Coordinates of N, CA and C in Angstrom, one line a residue:
X1 N 8.9 -16.2 -30.1 CA 9.0 -16.8 -28.8 C 8.5 -15.8 -27.7
X2 N 7.8 -16.3 -26.8 CA 7.3 -15.4 -25.7 C 8.4 -14.8 -24.9
X3 N 8.4 -13.5 -24.6 CA 9.4 -12.9 -23.8 C 9.5 -13.4 -22.4
X4 N 8.4 -14.0 -21.8 CA 8.5 -14.5 -20.5 C 9.1 -15.9 -20.5
X5 N 9.0 -16.6 -21.6 CA 9.6 -18.0 -21.6 C 10.5 -18.1 -22.9
X6 N 11.6 -17.4 -22.9 CA 12.5 -17.5 -24.0 C 13.1 -18.9 -24.2
X7 N 13.5 -19.1 -25.4 CA 14.3 -20.4 -25.7 C 15.7 -20.2 -25.1
X8 N 16.2 -21.3 -24.5 CA 17.5 -21.3 -23.9 C 18.4 -22.1 -24.8
X9 N 19.7 -21.7 -24.8 CA 20.7 -22.5 -25.4 C 21.0 -23.7 -24.5
X10 N 21.6 -24.8 -25.1 CA 22.0 -25.9 -24.3 C 20.8 -26.7 -23.8
X11 N 19.8 -26.9 -24.5 CA 18.6 -27.6 -24.1 C 18.8 -29.1 -24.3
X12 N 20.0 -29.6 -24.5 CA 20.3 -31.0 -24.8 C 20.4 -31.8 -23.5
X13 N 20.1 -31.2 -22.4 CA 20.1 -31.9 -21.1 C 19.1 -33.1 -21.1
X14 N 19.6 -34.2 -20.6 CA 18.7 -35.4 -20.7 C 18.1 -35.7 -19.3
X15 N 18.8 -35.7 -18.3 CA 18.3 -36.0 -16.9 C 16.9 -36.2 -16.6
X16 N 16.3 -37.2 -17.3 CA 14.8 -37.5 -17.2 C 14.4 -37.7 -15.8
X17 N 15.0 -38.6 -15.1 CA 14.6 -38.9 -13.7 C 14.6 -37.6 -12.8
X18 N 15.6 -36.8 -13.0 CA 15.7 -35.6 -12.2 C 14.6 -34.6 -12.5
X19 N 14.3 -34.5 -13.8 CA 13.2 -33.7 -14.3 C 11.9 -34.1 -13.8
X20 N 11.6 -35.4 -13.8 CA 10.4 -36.0 -13.2 C 10.3 -35.7 -11.7
X21 N 11.4 -35.9 -11.0 CA 11.4 -35.6 -9.6 C 11.1 -34.1 -9.3
X22 N 11.7 -33.2 -10.1 CA 11.5 -31.8 -10.0 C 10.0 -31.5 -10.3
X23 N 9.4 -32.1 -11.2 CA 8.0 -31.9 -11.5 C 7.1 -32.3 -10.4
X24 N 7.5 -33.5 -9.8 CA 6.8 -34.0 -8.6 C 6.9 -33.0 -7.4
X25 N 8.1 -32.5 -7.2 CA 8.4 -31.5 -6.2 C 7.6 -30.2 -6.4
X26 N 7.4 -29.9 -7.7 CA 6.6 -28.7 -8.0 C 5.1 -28.9 -7.5
X27 N 4.6 -30.1 -7.8 CA 3.2 -30.4 -7.3 C 3.2 -30.4 -5.8
X28 N 4.2 -31.0 -5.2 CA 4.3 -31.0 -3.7 C 4.6 -29.7 -3.1
X29 N 4.9 -28.7 -3.9 CA 5.0 -27.3 -3.4 C 3.7 -26.6 -3.7
X30 N 3.1 -26.8 -4.8 CA 1.8 -26.1 -5.1 C 0.7 -26.5 -4.2
X31 N 0.5 -27.8 -3.9 CA -0.6 -28.2 -3.1 C -0.6 -27.6 -1.7
X32 N 0.5 -27.6 -1.0 CA 0.5 -26.9 0.3 C 0.3 -25.4 0.1
X33 N 0.8 -24.9 -0.9 CA 0.6 -23.4 -1.2 C -0.9 -23.1 -1.3
X34 N -1.6 -23.9 -2.1 CA -3.0 -23.7 -2.2 C -3.8 -23.9 -0.9
X35 N -3.3 -24.9 -0.1 CA -3.9 -25.2 1.2 C -3.7 -24.0 2.1
X36 N -2.5 -23.5 2.2 CA -2.2 -22.3 3.0 C -2.9 -21.1 2.6
X37 N -3.1 -21.0 1.3 CA -3.7 -19.7 0.8 C -5.3 -19.8 0.9
X38 N -5.9 -21.0 0.8 CA -7.3 -21.0 0.6 C -8.1 -21.7 1.7
X39 N -7.5 -22.5 2.5 CA -8.3 -23.1 3.6 C -8.6 -22.0 4.6
X40 N -9.7 -22.0 5.3 CA -10.0 -20.9 6.2 C -9.0 -20.7 7.3
X41 N -8.4 -21.8 7.8 CA -7.3 -21.6 8.8 C -5.9 -21.8 8.2
X42 N -5.8 -21.9 6.9 CA -4.5 -22.0 6.2 C -3.9 -23.4 6.5
X43 N -4.6 -24.3 7.1 CA -4.1 -25.6 7.5 C -3.4 -25.6 8.8
X44 N -3.4 -24.5 9.5 CA -2.7 -24.4 10.8 C -3.3 -25.3 11.8
X45 N -4.6 -25.3 11.9 CA -5.3 -26.0 12.9 C -5.7 -27.4 12.4
X46 N -6.4 -27.5 11.2 CA -6.9 -28.8 10.8 C -5.8 -29.8 10.3
X47 N -4.6 -29.3 9.8 CA -3.6 -30.1 9.4 C -2.4 -30.1 10.4
X48 N -1.9 -29.0 10.7 CA -0.7 -28.9 11.6 C -1.0 -29.1 13.0
X49 N -2.3 -28.9 13.4 CA -2.7 -29.1 14.8 C -2.3 -28.1 15.7
X50 N -2.1 -26.8 15.2 CA -1.6 -25.8 16.1 C -2.8 -25.2 16.9
X51 N -2.5 -24.8 18.1 CA -3.4 -24.1 19.0 C -3.2 -22.6 18.7
X52 N -4.1 -21.9 18.1 CA -3.9 -20.6 17.7 C -4.4 -19.5 18.7
X53 N -5.4 -19.9 19.5 CA -5.9 -19.0 20.6 C -6.1 -17.6 20.1
X54 N -5.6 -16.6 20.8 CA -5.8 -15.2 20.6 C -5.0 -14.7 19.4
X55 N -4.1 -15.5 18.9 CA -3.2 -15.1 17.8 C -3.7 -15.7 16.5
X56 N -4.9 -16.2 16.4 CA -5.4 -16.9 15.2 C -5.2 -16.0 14.0
X57 N -5.6 -14.8 14.0 CA -5.4 -13.9 12.8 C -4.0 -13.8 12.3
X58 N -3.0 -13.7 13.3 CA -1.6 -13.7 12.9 C -1.1 -15.0 12.3
X59 N -1.5 -16.1 12.9 CA -1.1 -17.4 12.4 C -1.7 -17.7 11.0
X60 N -3.0 -17.4 10.9 CA -3.6 -17.6 9.5 C -2.9 -16.7 8.5
X61 N -2.6 -15.5 8.9 CA -1.9 -14.6 8.0 C -0.5 -15.1 7.6
X62 N 0.2 -15.6 8.5 CA 1.5 -16.2 8.2 C 1.4 -17.4 7.3
X63 N 0.4 -18.2 7.5 CA 0.2 -19.4 6.7 C -0.1 -18.9 5.2
X64 N -1.0 -17.9 5.1 CA -1.3 -17.3 3.8 C -0.1 -16.8 3.1
X65 N 0.7 -16.1 3.9 CA 2.0 -15.5 3.3 C 2.9 -16.7 2.8
X66 N 3.0 -17.8 3.5 CA 3.8 -18.9 3.1 C 3.2 -19.5 1.8
X67 N 1.9 -19.6 1.8 CA 1.2 -20.1 0.6 C 1.5 -19.2 -0.6
X68 N 1.5 -17.9 -0.4 CA 1.7 -16.9 -1.5 C 3.1 -17.0 -2.0
X69 N 4.1 -17.6 -1.3 CA 5.4 -17.8 -1.8 C 5.5 -19.2 -2.4
X70 N 4.8 -20.2 -1.9 CA 4.9 -21.5 -2.4 C 4.3 -21.6 -3.8
X71 N 3.2 -20.9 -4.0 CA 2.5 -21.1 -5.3 C 3.4 -20.6 -6.5
X72 N 4.0 -19.4 -6.4 CA 4.9 -19.0 -7.6 C 6.1 -19.9 -7.7
X73 N 6.7 -20.3 -6.5 CA 7.9 -21.2 -6.5 C 7.5 -22.5 -7.2
X74 N 6.4 -23.1 -6.8 CA 5.9 -24.4 -7.4 C 5.7 -24.2 -8.9
X75 N 5.1 -23.1 -9.4 CA 4.9 -22.9 -10.8 C 6.3 -22.8 -11.5
X76 N 7.2 -22.1 -10.9 CA 8.6 -22.0 -11.6 C 9.2 -23.4 -11.6
X77 N 9.1 -24.2 -10.6 CA 9.7 -25.5 -10.6 C 9.1 -26.3 -11.8
X78 N 7.7 -26.2 -11.9 CA 7.1 -26.9 -13.0 C 7.5 -26.5 -14.4
X79 N 7.6 -25.2 -14.5 CA 8.1 -24.6 -15.8 C 9.5 -25.1 -16.1
X80 N 10.4 -25.1 -15.1 CA 11.7 -25.6 -15.4 C 11.7 -27.1 -15.7
X81 N 10.9 -27.9 -15.0 CA 10.9 -29.3 -15.3 C 10.3 -29.6 -16.7
X82 N 9.4 -28.8 -17.2 CA 8.8 -29.0 -18.5 C 9.4 -28.3 -19.6
X83 N 10.0 -27.1 -19.4 CA 10.4 -26.3 -20.5 C 11.9 -26.0 -20.5
X84 N 12.5 -26.0 -19.3 CA 14.0 -25.6 -19.2 C 14.8 -26.7 -18.5
X85 N 14.9 -27.8 -19.1 CA 15.6 -28.9 -18.4 C 17.0 -28.6 -18.0
X86 N 17.7 -27.8 -18.8 CA 19.1 -27.5 -18.4 C 19.2 -26.8 -17.1
X87 N 18.1 -26.2 -16.6 CA 18.1 -25.5 -15.3 C 17.8 -26.5 -14.1
X88 N 17.5 -27.7 -14.4 CA 17.1 -28.7 -13.4 C 18.1 -28.8 -12.3
X89 N 19.4 -29.0 -12.5 CA 20.3 -29.1 -11.4 C 20.3 -27.8 -10.5
X90 N 20.2 -26.7 -11.1 CA 20.2 -25.4 -10.3 C 19.0 -25.4 -9.4
X91 N 17.8 -25.8 -9.9 CA 16.6 -25.7 -9.1 C 16.6 -26.9 -8.0
X92 N 17.2 -28.0 -8.3 CA 17.3 -29.0 -7.3 C 18.2 -28.5 -6.2
X93 N 19.3 -27.8 -6.5 CA 20.2 -27.2 -5.5 C 19.4 -26.3 -4.6
X94 N 18.5 -25.4 -5.2 CA 17.7 -24.5 -4.5 C 16.8 -25.3 -3.5
X95 N 16.2 -26.3 -4.0 CA 15.3 -27.1 -3.2 C 16.1 -27.8 -2.0
X96 N 17.3 -28.3 -2.3 CA 18.1 -28.9 -1.3 C 18.5 -27.9 -0.2
X97 N 18.8 -26.7 -0.6 CA 19.1 -25.6 0.4 C 17.9 -25.2 1.2
X98 N 16.8 -25.1 0.6 CA 15.5 -24.8 1.3 C 15.2 -25.8 2.3
X99 N 15.2 -27.1 1.9 CA 14.9 -28.2 2.8 C 15.9 -28.3 3.9
X100 N 17.2 -28.1 3.6 CA 18.2 -28.2 4.6 C 18.0 -27.1 5.7
X101 N 17.7 -25.9 5.3 CA 17.5 -24.8 6.2 C 16.3 -25.1 7.1
X102 N 15.2 -25.6 6.5 CA 14.0 -25.9 7.3 C 14.3 -27.0 8.3
X103 N 15.0 -28.1 7.9 CA 15.3 -29.2 8.8 C 16.2 -28.6 9.9
X104 N 17.2 -27.8 9.6 CA 18.0 -27.3 10.7 C 17.2 -26.5 11.7
X105 N 16.3 -25.7 11.2 CA 15.4 -24.9 12.1 C 14.5 -25.8 12.9
X106 N 13.8 -26.7 12.3 CA 12.7 -27.5 12.9 C 13.2 -28.6 13.8
X107 N 14.4 -29.1 13.5 CA 14.9 -30.3 14.2 C 16.1 -30.0 15.1
X108 N 16.9 -28.9 14.8 CA 18.1 -28.7 15.5 C 18.1 -27.4 16.3
X109 N 17.9 -26.3 15.7 CA 18.1 -25.0 16.3 C 16.8 -24.6 17.1
X110 N 15.6 -24.9 16.6 CA 14.4 -24.4 17.3 C 13.3 -25.4 17.1
X111 N 13.4 -26.6 17.7 CA 12.3 -27.5 17.6 C 11.1 -27.0 18.4
X112 N 9.9 -27.4 18.0 CA 8.7 -27.0 18.7 C 8.8 -27.3 20.2
X113 N 8.5 -26.3 21.0 CA 8.6 -26.5 22.5 C 7.6 -27.6 22.9
X114 N 6.5 -27.8 22.2 CA 5.5 -28.8 22.6 C 6.0 -30.2 22.2
X115 N 7.0 -30.3 21.4 CA 7.4 -31.6 20.9 C 6.7 -32.1 19.7
X116 N 5.6 -31.4 19.4 CA 4.7 -31.8 18.2 C 5.3 -31.2 16.9
X117 N 5.5 -32.1 16.0 CA 6.0 -31.7 14.6 C 4.8 -31.9 13.6
X118 N 4.5 -30.9 12.9 CA 3.4 -31.1 11.8 C 4.0 -31.9 10.7
X119 N 3.1 -32.4 9.8 CA 3.5 -33.3 8.7 C 4.7 -32.7 7.9
X120 N 4.7 -31.5 7.6 CA 5.8 -30.9 6.8 C 7.2 -31.1 7.3
X121 N 7.3 -31.2 8.6 CA 8.6 -31.4 9.2 C 9.1 -32.8 8.9
X122 N 8.2 -33.8 8.9 CA 8.6 -35.1 8.5 C 8.8 -35.3 7.0
X123 N 8.0 -34.6 6.3 CA 8.1 -34.6 4.8 C 9.5 -34.1 4.4
X124 N 10.0 -33.1 5.0 CA 11.3 -32.5 4.7 C 12.4 -33.5 5.0
X125 N 12.3 -34.3 6.0 CA 13.3 -35.3 6.3 C 13.4 -36.4 5.2
X126 N 12.3 -36.6 4.5 CA 12.3 -37.6 3.4 C 12.8 -36.9 2.1
X127 N 12.3 -35.7 1.9 CA 12.6 -34.9 0.6 C 14.0 -34.5 0.5
X128 N 14.7 -34.2 1.7 CA 16.0 -33.7 1.6 C 17.0 -34.8 1.0
X129 N 17.0 -36.0 1.5 CA 18.0 -37.0 0.9 C 17.6 -37.3 -0.6
X130 N 16.3 -37.4 -0.9 CA 15.8 -37.6 -2.2 C 16.3 -36.5 -3.2
X131 N 16.2 -35.3 -2.7 CA 16.6 -34.2 -3.5 C 18.1 -34.3 -3.7
X132 N 18.9 -34.6 -2.7 CA 20.3 -34.7 -2.8 C 20.7 -35.8 -3.9
X133 N 19.9 -36.9 -3.8 CA 20.2 -38.0 -4.8 C 19.9 -37.6 -6.2
X134 N 18.8 -36.9 -6.4 CA 18.4 -36.5 -7.8 C 19.3 -35.4 -8.3
X135 N 19.8 -34.5 -7.3 CA 20.8 -33.5 -7.7 C 22.1 -34.2 -8.2
X136 N 22.5 -35.2 -7.5 CA 23.8 -35.9 -7.9 C 23.5 -36.6 -9.2
X137 N 22.4 -37.2 -9.4 CA 22.1 -37.8 -10.7 C 22.1 -36.8 -11.8
X138 N 21.5 -35.6 -11.5 CA 21.4 -34.6 -12.6 C 22.8 -34.0 -13.0
X139 N 23.8 -34.1 -12.1 CA 25.1 -33.6 -12.4 C 26.0 -34.6 -13.1
X140 N 25.6 -35.9 -13.1 CA 26.4 -36.9 -13.8 C 26.4 -36.6 -15.3
X141 N 27.5 -36.8 -15.9 CA 27.7 -36.7 -17.4 C 27.7 -38.1 -18.0
X142 N 27.1 -38.2 -19.2 CA 27.1 -39.4 -19.9 C 28.5 -39.7 -20.4
X143 N 28.9 -40.9 -20.4 CA 30.2 -41.3 -20.9 C 30.3 -41.2 -22.4

């Protein structure tokens, strides 16, 4: 067995719907990561509609940094969904915490002063309850 992807005990986890959702979330993490990393403006202007002005280099750098974290996280989510099903509830919990913290920041503690919310802010509002639902489903035990 490959040392990077060892076999785990307790692979009898069934939670098919939760694994499919986790795989979908992996793709929905990888795509923005690739956009942030490889679009010339990282998606800040063409997608998020941000006015970058004199801070363009800093904004694009921050978007590239975000992409550099999203790509490995998305890959790990995909690996868990495909190879380590027993870890699905743990990674759904991580996603739930991530989205919850982003929602709190974007909508409660520090909403954009312009009032403009980029697409990711709205996506998180949809993903958060779905993640909570699939986490609950993943924790259910068969009778």
